[in-house]
């Protein structure tokens, strides 16, 4: 089970760090990743970290979003900076498969958290 925290409302230009705690054990072979879904929009893969530390990240967010995890792989983080109103979305922590496809983070979740809402006000 994955539990996200850290969402909230932040002003444009601000920063926010989301956390995802692995409450129950999951397949350690999975990539741990973040995806987001804005209201009325399709789900978007942000990026993830494989069990070997390999990174997958969507090119368009690399300069502002950073994903990292603790050594035990029990907590995954998403640090977001220079936030924009269009970053407003429900952010989900997932465990599954991650692939880089021409600058896009293709993430296939096997397990997902309930999500945490991020709202960026202008």
PDB file of C-alpha atoms in Angstrom:
ATOM      1  CA  UNK A   1       0.000   0.000   0.000  1.00  0.00           C
ATOM      2  CA  UNK A   2       1.273   3.438  -0.922  1.00  0.00           C
ATOM      3  CA  UNK A   3       0.367   6.562   1.021  1.00  0.00           C
ATOM      4  CA  UNK A   4       1.015  10.014  -0.362  1.00  0.00           C
ATOM      5  CA  UNK A   5       1.288  13.196   1.640  1.00  0.00           C
ATOM      6  CA  UNK A   6       2.403  16.781   1.223  1.00  0.00           C
ATOM      7  CA  UNK A   7      -0.217  18.111  -1.157  1.00  0.00           C
ATOM      8  CA  UNK A   8      -1.879  21.454  -0.640  1.00  0.00           C
ATOM      9  CA  UNK A   9      -2.268  24.906  -2.074  1.00  0.00           C
ATOM     10  CA  UNK A  10       0.765  26.914  -3.084  1.00  0.00           C
ATOM     11  CA  UNK A  11       1.212  30.161  -4.954  1.00  0.00           C
ATOM     12  CA  UNK A  12       2.626  30.176  -8.444  1.00  0.00           C
ATOM     13  CA  UNK A  13       6.399  30.205  -8.320  1.00  0.00           C
ATOM     14  CA  UNK A  14       6.472  28.319  -5.057  1.00  0.00           C
ATOM     15  CA  UNK A  15       7.763  24.870  -4.193  1.00  0.00           C
ATOM     16  CA  UNK A  16       6.269  21.749  -2.713  1.00  0.00           C
ATOM     17  CA  UNK A  17       7.596  18.333  -1.817  1.00  0.00           C
ATOM     18  CA  UNK A  18       5.353  15.300  -1.907  1.00  0.00           C
ATOM     19  CA  UNK A  19       6.129  12.102  -0.042  1.00  0.00           C
ATOM     20  CA  UNK A  20       5.034   8.551  -0.648  1.00  0.00           C
ATOM     21  CA  UNK A  21       5.409   5.954   2.046  1.00  0.00           C
ATOM     22  CA  UNK A  22       5.369   2.254   1.279  1.00  0.00           C
ATOM     23  CA  UNK A  23       3.192   0.981   4.110  1.00  0.00           C
ATOM     24  CA  UNK A  24       3.082  -2.671   3.119  1.00  0.00           C
ATOM     25  CA  UNK A  25       5.768  -4.489   1.208  1.00  0.00           C
ATOM     26  CA  UNK A  26       5.651  -4.333  -2.557  1.00  0.00           C
ATOM     27  CA  UNK A  27       7.569  -6.111  -5.261  1.00  0.00           C
ATOM     28  CA  UNK A  28      11.011  -4.573  -5.041  1.00  0.00           C
ATOM     29  CA  UNK A  29      11.469  -5.158  -8.760  1.00  0.00           C
ATOM     30  CA  UNK A  30       8.951  -2.415  -9.460  1.00  0.00           C
ATOM     31  CA  UNK A  31       9.797   1.069 -10.484  1.00  0.00           C
ATOM     32  CA  UNK A  32       8.524   3.628  -7.972  1.00  0.00           C
ATOM     33  CA  UNK A  33       7.026   6.584  -9.759  1.00  0.00           C
ATOM     34  CA  UNK A  34       4.798   9.634  -9.741  1.00  0.00           C
ATOM     35  CA  UNK A  35       1.964  10.338 -12.103  1.00  0.00           C
ATOM     36  CA  UNK A  36      -0.540  13.158 -12.106  1.00  0.00           C
ATOM     37  CA  UNK A  37      -3.957  13.812 -13.467  1.00  0.00           C
ATOM     38  CA  UNK A  38      -5.498  17.233 -13.803  1.00  0.00           C
ATOM     39  CA  UNK A  39      -9.251  17.587 -13.902  1.00  0.00           C
ATOM     40  CA  UNK A  40     -10.518  16.744 -17.357  1.00  0.00           C
ATOM     41  CA  UNK A  41      -7.055  15.760 -18.545  1.00  0.00           C
ATOM     42  CA  UNK A  42      -5.361  12.487 -19.293  1.00  0.00           C
ATOM     43  CA  UNK A  43      -3.038  10.920 -16.803  1.00  0.00           C
ATOM     44  CA  UNK A  44       0.573  12.070 -17.199  1.00  0.00           C
ATOM     45  CA  UNK A  45       3.678  10.217 -16.142  1.00  0.00           C
ATOM     46  CA  UNK A  46       6.125  12.430 -14.280  1.00  0.00           C
ATOM     47  CA  UNK A  47       8.920   9.988 -13.663  1.00  0.00           C
ATOM     48  CA  UNK A  48      10.210   7.162 -11.552  1.00  0.00           C
ATOM     49  CA  UNK A  49      13.168   5.279 -10.129  1.00  0.00           C
ATOM     50  CA  UNK A  50      13.905   1.657 -10.914  1.00  0.00           C
ATOM     51  CA  UNK A  51      15.272  -0.833  -8.411  1.00  0.00           C
ATOM     52  CA  UNK A  52      18.760  -0.268  -9.826  1.00  0.00           C
ATOM     53  CA  UNK A  53      18.457   3.484  -9.372  1.00  0.00           C
ATOM     54  CA  UNK A  54      17.807   4.173 -13.039  1.00  0.00           C
ATOM     55  CA  UNK A  55      15.663   7.238 -13.655  1.00  0.00           C
ATOM     56  CA  UNK A  56      12.814   7.880 -16.025  1.00  0.00           C
ATOM     57  CA  UNK A  57      11.443  11.389 -16.259  1.00  0.00           C
ATOM     58  CA  UNK A  58       9.313  13.394 -18.621  1.00  0.00           C
ATOM     59  CA  UNK A  59      11.526  15.873 -20.429  1.00  0.00           C
ATOM     60  CA  UNK A  60       9.164  18.830 -20.028  1.00  0.00           C
ATOM     61  CA  UNK A  61       9.302  18.716 -16.222  1.00  0.00           C
ATOM     62  CA  UNK A  62      12.915  17.743 -15.592  1.00  0.00           C
ATOM     63  CA  UNK A  63      14.060  21.279 -14.846  1.00  0.00           C
ATOM     64  CA  UNK A  64      11.408  21.880 -12.180  1.00  0.00           C
ATOM     65  CA  UNK A  65      10.563  18.455 -10.764  1.00  0.00           C
ATOM     66  CA  UNK A  66      12.937  16.103  -9.002  1.00  0.00           C
ATOM     67  CA  UNK A  67      12.239  12.553  -7.856  1.00  0.00           C
ATOM     68  CA  UNK A  68      14.307  10.837  -5.211  1.00  0.00           C
ATOM     69  CA  UNK A  69      13.936   8.086  -2.630  1.00  0.00           C
ATOM     70  CA  UNK A  70      15.494   6.860   0.541  1.00  0.00           C
ATOM     71  CA  UNK A  71      18.031   4.052   0.415  1.00  0.00           C
ATOM     72  CA  UNK A  72      15.581   1.434   1.657  1.00  0.00           C
ATOM     73  CA  UNK A  73      13.109   2.389  -1.092  1.00  0.00           C
ATOM     74  CA  UNK A  74      10.392   2.836   1.519  1.00  0.00           C
ATOM     75  CA  UNK A  75       9.792   6.512   0.834  1.00  0.00           C
ATOM     76  CA  UNK A  76       9.614   8.229  -2.530  1.00  0.00           C
ATOM     77  CA  UNK A  77       9.690  11.987  -2.902  1.00  0.00           C
ATOM     78  CA  UNK A  78       8.688  14.472  -5.551  1.00  0.00           C
ATOM     79  CA  UNK A  79      10.147  17.935  -5.148  1.00  0.00           C
ATOM     80  CA  UNK A  80       8.446  20.510  -7.332  1.00  0.00           C
ATOM     81  CA  UNK A  81       9.714  24.027  -7.817  1.00  0.00           C
ATOM     82  CA  UNK A  82       8.659  27.069  -9.839  1.00  0.00           C
ATOM     83  CA  UNK A  83       5.140  25.739  -9.742  1.00  0.00           C
ATOM     84  CA  UNK A  84       2.603  26.946 -12.272  1.00  0.00           C
ATOM     85  CA  UNK A  85      -1.194  26.903 -12.168  1.00  0.00           C
ATOM     86  CA  UNK A  86      -1.126  24.211 -14.852  1.00  0.00           C
ATOM     87  CA  UNK A  87       0.689  21.937 -12.386  1.00  0.00           C
ATOM     88  CA  UNK A  88      -2.534  21.744 -10.377  1.00  0.00           C
ATOM     89  CA  UNK A  89      -3.580  18.106 -10.341  1.00  0.00           C
ATOM     90  CA  UNK A  90      -4.031  15.012  -8.260  1.00  0.00           C
ATOM     91  CA  UNK A  91      -0.614  13.454  -7.787  1.00  0.00           C
ATOM     92  CA  UNK A  92      -0.323   9.714  -7.377  1.00  0.00           C
ATOM     93  CA  UNK A  93       2.507   7.542  -6.196  1.00  0.00           C
ATOM     94  CA  UNK A  94       2.617   4.241  -8.041  1.00  0.00           C
ATOM     95  CA  UNK A  95       4.664   1.082  -8.251  1.00  0.00           C
ATOM     96  CA  UNK A  96       4.897  -0.628 -11.589  1.00  0.00           C
ATOM     97  CA  UNK A  97       6.858  -0.444 -14.811  1.00  0.00           C
ATOM     98  CA  UNK A  98       8.548   2.653 -16.147  1.00  0.00           C
ATOM     99  CA  UNK A  99       9.903   3.297 -19.607  1.00  0.00           C
ATOM    100  CA  UNK A 100      11.341   6.323 -21.345  1.00  0.00           C
ATOM    101  CA  UNK A 101       9.724   6.841 -24.716  1.00  0.00           C
ATOM    102  CA  UNK A 102      11.139   9.774 -26.607  1.00  0.00           C
ATOM    103  CA  UNK A 103      11.181  12.074 -23.622  1.00  0.00           C
ATOM    104  CA  UNK A 104       7.926  10.834 -22.168  1.00  0.00           C
ATOM    105  CA  UNK A 105       7.681   8.798 -18.976  1.00  0.00           C
ATOM    106  CA  UNK A 106       5.512   5.787 -19.775  1.00  0.00           C
ATOM    107  CA  UNK A 107       4.393   4.371 -16.452  1.00  0.00           C
ATOM    108  CA  UNK A 108       2.211   1.309 -16.040  1.00  0.00           C
ATOM    109  CA  UNK A 109       1.028   1.146 -12.432  1.00  0.00           C
ATOM    110  CA  UNK A 110       0.476  -2.139 -10.646  1.00  0.00           C
ATOM    111  CA  UNK A 111      -0.198  -0.461  -7.298  1.00  0.00           C
ATOM    112  CA  UNK A 112      -1.267   3.119  -6.704  1.00  0.00           C
ATOM    113  CA  UNK A 113      -1.845   5.362  -3.737  1.00  0.00           C
ATOM    114  CA  UNK A 114      -5.003   7.366  -3.189  1.00  0.00           C
ATOM    115  CA  UNK A 115      -3.403  10.542  -4.413  1.00  0.00           C
ATOM    116  CA  UNK A 116      -2.695  13.942  -2.958  1.00  0.00           C
ATOM    117  CA  UNK A 117      -4.117  17.138  -4.399  1.00  0.00           C
ATOM    118  CA  UNK A 118      -1.860  19.981  -5.448  1.00  0.00           C
ATOM    119  CA  UNK A 119      -3.397  23.334  -6.256  1.00  0.00           C
ATOM    120  CA  UNK A 120      -1.266  26.162  -7.595  1.00  0.00           C
ATOM    121  CA  UNK A 121      -2.891  29.561  -7.348  1.00  0.00           C
ATOM    122  CA  UNK A 122      -1.990  32.377  -9.713  1.00  0.00           C
TER     123      UNK A 122
END
